[in-house]
Tab-separated table of C-alpha atoms and ligand atoms in Angstrom:
chain	number	residue	atom	x	y	z
A	50	ALA	CA	-5.621	-20.306	1.499
A	51	LYS	CA	-2.832	-18.672	-0.558
A	52	GLY	CA	-4.312	-17.418	-3.826
A	53	GLU	CA	-8.033	-17.250	-2.840
A	54	PRO	CA	-9.803	-13.986	-3.161
A	55	LEU	CA	-9.243	-11.895	-0.084
A	56	LEU	CA	-10.538	-8.385	-1.259
A	57	GLN	CA	-13.068	-7.741	-3.816
A	58	VAL	CA	-13.823	-4.315	-5.116
A	59	SER	CA	-16.892	-4.382	-7.395
A	60	ASN	CA	-17.934	-1.691	-9.718
A	61	VAL	CA	-17.141	0.968	-7.024
A	62	GLU	CA	-17.955	4.496	-7.614
A	63	VAL	CA	-16.376	7.336	-5.363
A	64	ILE	CA	-17.657	10.816	-5.048
A	65	TYR	CA	-15.856	13.619	-3.193
A	66	ASN	CA	-17.651	16.647	-1.679
A	67	HIS	CA	-21.061	15.105	-3.000
A	68	VAL	CA	-20.182	16.308	-6.522
A	69	ILE	CA	-16.745	15.313	-7.890
A	70	LEU	CA	-16.917	11.607	-9.338
A	71	VAL	CA	-13.703	10.414	-9.141
A	72	LEU	CA	-13.973	6.632	-9.330
A	73	LYS	CA	-16.319	5.345	-12.203
A	74	GLY	CA	-17.037	1.807	-11.405
A	75	VAL	CA	-13.638	0.152	-10.400
A	76	SER	CA	-13.589	-3.726	-10.123
A	77	LEU	CA	-10.498	-5.575	-8.783
A	78	THR	CA	-9.562	-8.634	-7.095
A	79	VAL	CA	-6.715	-9.317	-4.499
A	80	PRO	CA	-5.703	-12.688	-3.841
A	81	LYS	CA	-4.458	-13.948	-0.548
A	82	GLY	CA	-0.546	-13.854	-0.322
A	83	GLY	CA	-0.177	-11.917	-3.696
A	84	ILE	CA	1.488	-8.544	-4.687
A	85	THR	CA	-1.088	-6.834	-6.786
A	86	ALA	CA	-0.403	-3.356	-8.279
A	87	ILE	CA	-2.649	-0.511	-9.281
A	88	LEU	CA	-0.934	1.595	-11.952
A	89	GLY	CA	-1.617	4.607	-13.923
A	90	GLY	CA	-0.826	8.273	-14.015
A	91	ASN	CA	-1.233	11.197	-11.882
A	92	GLY	CA	-4.773	11.607	-10.741
A	93	ALA	CA	-6.044	8.350	-12.272
A	94	GLY	CA	-7.739	7.263	-8.885
A	95	LYS	CA	-5.006	5.050	-7.548
A	96	THR	CA	-4.914	6.851	-4.053
A	97	THR	CA	-8.733	7.142	-4.079
A	98	THR	CA	-9.191	3.303	-4.488
A	99	LEU	CA	-6.752	2.445	-1.537
A	100	LYS	CA	-8.664	4.946	0.625
A	101	ALA	CA	-11.990	3.394	-0.245
A	102	ILE	CA	-10.757	0.079	0.882
A	103	SER	CA	-8.985	1.424	3.914
A	104	GLY	CA	-11.544	3.838	5.108
A	105	LEU	CA	-9.466	6.835	4.864
A	106	LEU	CA	-11.932	8.442	2.317
A	107	LYS	CA	-14.393	9.505	4.993
A	108	SER	CA	-11.896	11.949	6.481
A	109	GLU	CA	-11.585	13.563	3.166
A	110	ARG	CA	-15.202	14.001	2.225
A	111	GLY	CA	-15.219	11.331	0.090
A	112	GLU	CA	-17.862	8.466	-0.160
A	113	VAL	CA	-18.415	5.134	-1.900
A	114	THR	CA	-21.549	5.687	-3.681
A	115	LYS	CA	-21.897	2.467	-5.667
A	116	GLY	CA	-20.593	-0.829	-5.771
A	117	ARG	CA	-19.091	-3.195	-3.029
A	118	ILE	CA	-15.828	-3.748	-1.354
A	119	LEU	CA	-15.734	-7.074	0.151
A	120	TYR	CA	-12.868	-8.212	2.675
A	121	ARG	CA	-13.175	-11.685	3.594
A	122	GLY	CA	-16.751	-11.530	2.691
A	123	ALA	CA	-17.472	-8.553	4.910
A	124	ASP	CA	-18.507	-5.249	3.168
A	125	VAL	CA	-15.932	-2.620	4.433
A	126	ALA	CA	-16.988	0.145	2.174
A	127	ALA	CA	-18.058	2.387	5.214
A	128	GLN	CA	-15.634	1.068	7.775
A	129	ASP	CA	-13.354	3.663	9.470
A	130	PRO	CA	-9.770	2.992	9.310
A	131	ALA	CA	-9.454	1.775	12.899
A	132	GLU	CA	-12.036	-1.205	11.939
A	133	GLY	CA	-9.806	-1.885	9.129
A	134	VAL	CA	-6.825	-2.249	11.277
A	135	LYS	CA	-8.706	-4.675	13.478
A	136	ARG	CA	-9.616	-6.631	10.444
A	137	GLY	CA	-5.865	-6.999	9.300
A	138	LEU	CA	-6.087	-4.262	6.690
A	139	ILE	CA	-3.926	-1.266	6.754
A	140	GLN	CA	-2.867	1.512	4.595
A	141	VAL	CA	0.553	3.089	4.305
A	142	MET	CA	-0.105	6.589	3.082
A	143	GLU	CA	1.767	8.358	0.359
A	144	GLY	CA	4.485	10.740	1.676
A	145	ARG	CA	5.320	8.485	4.534
A	146	HIS	CA	3.589	10.156	7.491
A	147	CYS	CA	5.833	9.431	10.254
A	148	PHE	CA	5.585	11.331	13.495
A	149	GLU	CA	8.339	13.688	13.039
A	150	HIS	CA	8.953	14.324	16.716
A	151	LEU	CA	9.173	10.680	17.806
A	152	THR	CA	12.194	8.389	17.481
A	153	VAL	CA	11.952	5.758	14.687
A	154	GLU	CA	11.542	3.087	17.529
A	155	GLU	CA	8.480	5.103	19.011
A	156	ASN	CA	7.076	5.409	15.703
A	157	LEU	CA	7.279	1.692	15.080
A	158	LEU	CA	5.722	0.927	18.579
A	159	THR	CA	2.766	3.342	17.665
A	160	GLY	CA	2.128	0.828	14.891
A	161	ALA	CA	1.298	-1.810	17.605
A	162	TYR	CA	-1.352	0.151	19.450
A	163	THR	CA	-4.068	-2.446	19.161
A	164	ARG	CA	-2.117	-4.946	20.708
A	165	SER	CA	-1.397	-5.757	24.440
A	166	ASN	CA	1.047	-8.678	24.543
A	167	SER	CA	4.275	-6.887	25.020
A	168	ALA	CA	6.516	-10.008	24.290
A	169	ASP	CA	4.708	-10.263	21.067
A	170	VAL	CA	5.391	-6.667	20.168
A	171	LYS	CA	9.083	-7.038	21.198
A	172	ARG	CA	9.285	-10.000	18.802
A	173	ASP	CA	7.669	-8.028	16.028
A	174	LEU	CA	9.930	-5.142	16.536
A	175	GLU	CA	12.961	-7.381	16.184
A	176	MET	CA	11.133	-8.767	12.933
A	177	VAL	CA	10.771	-5.510	11.549
A	178	TYR	CA	14.516	-4.643	12.267
A	179	GLU	CA	15.453	-7.782	10.565
A	180	TYR	CA	13.762	-6.527	7.357
A	181	PHE	CA	14.992	-3.003	7.744
A	182	PRO	CA	18.371	-3.104	9.444
A	183	ARG	CA	18.720	0.566	8.465
A	184	LEU	CA	15.879	1.254	10.916
A	185	LYS	CA	17.542	-0.559	13.683
A	186	GLU	CA	20.708	1.597	13.183
A	187	ARG	CA	18.532	4.830	13.206
A	188	ARG	CA	16.298	3.555	16.227
A	189	THR	CA	16.792	6.362	18.644
A	190	SER	CA	16.931	9.243	15.781
A	191	GLN	CA	14.119	11.477	15.662
A	192	ALA	CA	11.962	10.561	12.580
A	193	GLY	CA	11.970	14.155	11.332
A	194	TYR	CA	15.760	14.092	10.764
A	195	THR	CA	16.053	10.767	8.865
A	196	SER	CA	16.060	10.468	5.248
A	197	GLY	CA	13.159	10.143	2.693
A	198	GLY	CA	14.034	6.468	2.283
A	199	GLU	CA	14.277	5.949	6.105
A	200	GLN	CA	11.120	7.538	6.519
A	201	GLN	CA	9.432	5.173	3.972
A	202	MET	CA	10.821	2.133	5.639
A	203	CYS	CA	9.518	3.655	8.960
A	204	ALA	CA	5.973	3.864	7.690
A	205	ILE	CA	6.034	0.568	6.363
A	206	GLY	CA	7.619	-0.824	9.471
A	207	ARG	CA	5.110	0.828	11.409
A	208	ALA	CA	2.159	-0.905	9.458
A	209	LEU	CA	3.724	-4.198	9.920
A	210	MET	CA	3.711	-3.702	13.572
A	211	SER	CA	-0.030	-4.253	13.657
A	212	ARG	CA	0.454	-7.573	12.144
A	213	PRO	CA	-1.518	-6.966	9.039
A	214	GLU	CA	-2.895	-9.637	6.830
A	215	THR	CA	-3.084	-6.972	3.950
A	216	VAL	CA	-1.025	-3.857	3.491
A	217	LEU	CA	-2.208	-1.098	1.082
A	218	LEU	CA	1.025	0.627	-0.120
A	219	ASP	CA	0.536	4.109	-1.636
A	220	GLU	CA	3.480	5.159	-4.044
A	221	PRO	CA	6.173	3.592	-2.050
A	222	SER	CA	8.800	4.993	-4.648
A	223	MET	CA	7.729	8.477	-4.524
A	224	GLY	CA	10.709	10.872	-4.280
A	225	LEU	CA	13.191	8.165	-3.917
A	226	ALA	CA	16.628	7.294	-5.685
A	227	PRO	CA	16.416	4.370	-7.947
A	228	GLN	CA	18.443	2.298	-5.908
A	229	LEU	CA	16.371	3.037	-2.919
A	230	VAL	CA	13.273	2.235	-4.672
A	231	GLU	CA	14.628	-1.180	-5.551
A	232	GLN	CA	15.670	-1.638	-1.963
A	233	ILE	CA	12.446	-1.148	-0.639
A	234	PHE	CA	10.509	-3.318	-3.253
A	235	GLU	CA	13.002	-6.062	-2.236
A	236	ILE	CA	11.910	-5.974	1.231
A	237	VAL	CA	8.117	-5.922	0.243
A	238	LYS	CA	8.985	-8.993	-1.548
A	239	SER	CA	10.553	-10.751	1.104
A	240	VAL	CA	7.670	-9.656	3.668
A	241	ASN	CA	5.310	-11.019	1.159
A	242	GLU	CA	7.174	-14.272	0.756
A	243	GLN	CA	8.340	-14.994	4.393
A	244	GLU	CA	5.530	-13.629	6.409
A	245	GLY	CA	2.726	-14.217	3.837
A	246	VAL	CA	1.585	-10.568	3.943
A	247	THR	CA	-0.654	-9.657	0.991
A	248	PHE	CA	0.038	-6.072	-0.757
A	249	LEU	CA	-2.079	-3.895	-2.866
A	250	LEU	CA	0.240	-1.186	-4.106
A	251	ALA	CA	-0.346	1.901	-5.895
A	252	GLU	CA	2.421	2.958	-8.332
A	253	GLN	CA	3.301	5.469	-10.919
A	254	ASN	CA	6.330	3.651	-11.633
A	255	THR	CA	5.126	1.059	-13.692
A	256	ASN	CA	8.535	-0.577	-14.544
A	257	VAL	CA	9.495	-1.469	-10.882
A	258	ALA	CA	5.880	-2.339	-9.872
A	259	LEU	CA	5.565	-4.863	-12.651
A	260	ARG	CA	8.725	-6.253	-11.807
A	261	TYR	CA	7.633	-7.112	-8.279
A	262	ALA	CA	3.771	-7.545	-8.415
A	263	HIS	CA	2.340	-10.778	-9.488
A	264	TYR	CA	-0.882	-8.900	-11.051
A	265	GLY	CA	-1.576	-5.538	-12.170
A	266	TYR	CA	-4.621	-3.155	-12.933
A	267	ILE	CA	-4.032	-0.022	-14.805
A	268	LEU	CA	-6.347	2.746	-13.953
A	269	GLU	CA	-7.065	5.852	-16.348
A	270	ASN	CA	-9.362	8.450	-15.303
A	271	GLY	CA	-11.352	6.441	-12.813
A	272	ARG	CA	-11.668	3.444	-14.522
A	273	VAL	CA	-9.734	0.085	-15.162
A	274	VAL	CA	-8.610	0.065	-18.720
A	275	MET	CA	-6.512	-3.140	-18.592
A	276	ASP	CA	-5.355	-5.859	-16.252
A	277	GLY	CA	-3.395	-8.870	-16.219
A	278	GLU	CA	-0.498	-10.997	-15.039
A	279	ALA	CA	2.616	-8.537	-14.532
A	280	LYS	CA	4.517	-10.701	-16.937
A	281	ALA	CA	1.861	-10.226	-19.595
A	282	LEU	CA	1.590	-6.543	-18.816
A	283	ARG	CA	5.311	-6.084	-19.152
A	284	GLU	CA	5.101	-7.546	-22.688
A	285	ASN	CA	2.031	-5.919	-23.928
A	286	GLN	CA	2.846	-3.264	-26.684
A	287	ASP	CA	0.444	-0.542	-25.374
A	288	VAL	CA	1.936	-0.802	-22.029
A	289	LYS	CA	5.403	-0.785	-23.116
A	290	GLU	CA	4.653	2.432	-25.321
A	291	PHE	CA	2.412	4.441	-22.864
A	292	TYR	CA	3.745	3.245	-19.477
A	293	LEU	CA	7.168	1.728	-19.844
A	294	GLY	CA	8.599	4.365	-22.079
A	295	MET	CA	9.580	2.044	-24.867
A	296	SER	CA	8.027	1.414	-28.214
B	456	LIG	P1	-1.491	10.577	-7.567
B	456	LIG	O1	-0.504	9.698	-7.794
B	456	LIG	O2	-1.254	11.904	-8.090
B	456	LIG	O3	-1.991	10.422	-6.245
B	456	LIG	P2	-3.933	8.959	-8.069
B	456	LIG	O4	-4.096	8.140	-9.212
B	456	LIG	O5	-3.505	8.369	-6.796
B	456	LIG	O6	-2.833	10.143	-8.408
B	456	LIG	P3	-6.081	10.116	-6.806
B	456	LIG	O7	-5.161	10.969	-5.711
B	456	LIG	O8	-7.018	9.219	-6.289
B	456	LIG	O9	-5.437	9.963	-8.013
B	456	LIG	O10	-6.900	11.378	-7.290
B	456	LIG	C1	-7.918	11.065	-8.362
B	456	LIG	C2	-8.674	12.442	-8.439
B	456	LIG	O11	-9.389	12.809	-7.469
B	456	LIG	C3	-7.938	13.727	-9.063
B	456	LIG	O12	-8.380	14.337	-9.930
B	456	LIG	C4	-7.942	14.528	-7.637
B	456	LIG	O13	-7.971	15.884	-7.877
B	456	LIG	C5	-9.389	13.971	-7.193
B	456	LIG	N1	-9.335	14.336	-5.508
B	456	LIG	C6	-8.553	13.505	-4.743
B	456	LIG	N2	-8.609	13.810	-3.434
B	456	LIG	C7	-9.695	14.723	-3.566
B	456	LIG	C8	-10.485	15.304	-2.447
B	456	LIG	N3	-10.299	15.055	-1.085
B	456	LIG	N4	-11.440	16.096	-2.877
B	456	LIG	C9	-11.689	16.464	-4.295
B	456	LIG	N5	-11.004	15.749	-5.197
B	456	LIG	C10	-10.065	14.919	-4.992
C-alpha cells in the first residue's frame, strides 16, 4: 500500500577498493509511492548510496561491508543491476548515459529489454511520449546530437520503459538551466502521482529537491546528519543557512 516502507537501508557501510571507507553507516527508508531526496554536497556519498541499492557499486570495486539493504523485505545489497531491474528497481545514472549512436526512440526501446509483450511496450512508449512530448518530437534524432535536457529526459524515459516500481535518480538537475530543471522535476512529480512510481533521488540542488520531494535526508561525509519532511527541512534554520543559501 502507498506509504509503507518499500526500501530500507540500515546502517550501511561502503568501502571502495578494499580500503576507502565512503559510507559510514547510512540508514534511510523509502516509502512506497513517495519522492525521497538524498541531499548534500560534492562527495558526501549520495551517488554511492544509490549505487549500493541498485547494484551498480560492484562494477566500481565498491562493496557493502556492513548493514542491510532490504527491498520488499529481500536483501539486495549483493544484487547485480539486472536483478534489480527484474525486481522493479532501476537507477538513472548521473550524466545521462544515453547511447549516443542510437536514436531517441531506439534508446527508449532498449529500456524495455526485459519485456516480451510488444503491444505493452508500444503502449509504454506512448506513455513516455505523453510525459515527454519533447522526446516524441526528437524520436528519430540520434541521441548524441540532442541537448543535455533531452538526454536527461531520454535517460529517465528509458528507465520508465522497464515499468519500474522504484526509480533511483542521480542528480537530475546537473548541468541544466533552471527552467529545464523545473520541467524535469514537474515530470517526475506527475509520473509519481499518476503512475505511482516511487522515486529516490540524489540532488545537490537542495532548493528544487525540497520543493518536489516529500522527505529528505542530508548526507555529509558518508553519514546522515539530518532528515525530515521536506517542508520542515525547508524551514529549518541550519538547512536555510548551509544548503539553501539564505540566513
Ligand atoms: P557527487 O555529487 O560529486 O557525485 P556524491 O555525494 O554523489 O557526490 P559520491 O560520488 O558517492 O558522492 O562519492 C563519495 C566519495 O567516494 C568521494 O570522496 C569519492 O571520491 C569517493 N568515490 C566515489 N567513487 C569511487 C570509486 N569508484 N573508487 C574510490 N572512491 C570513490
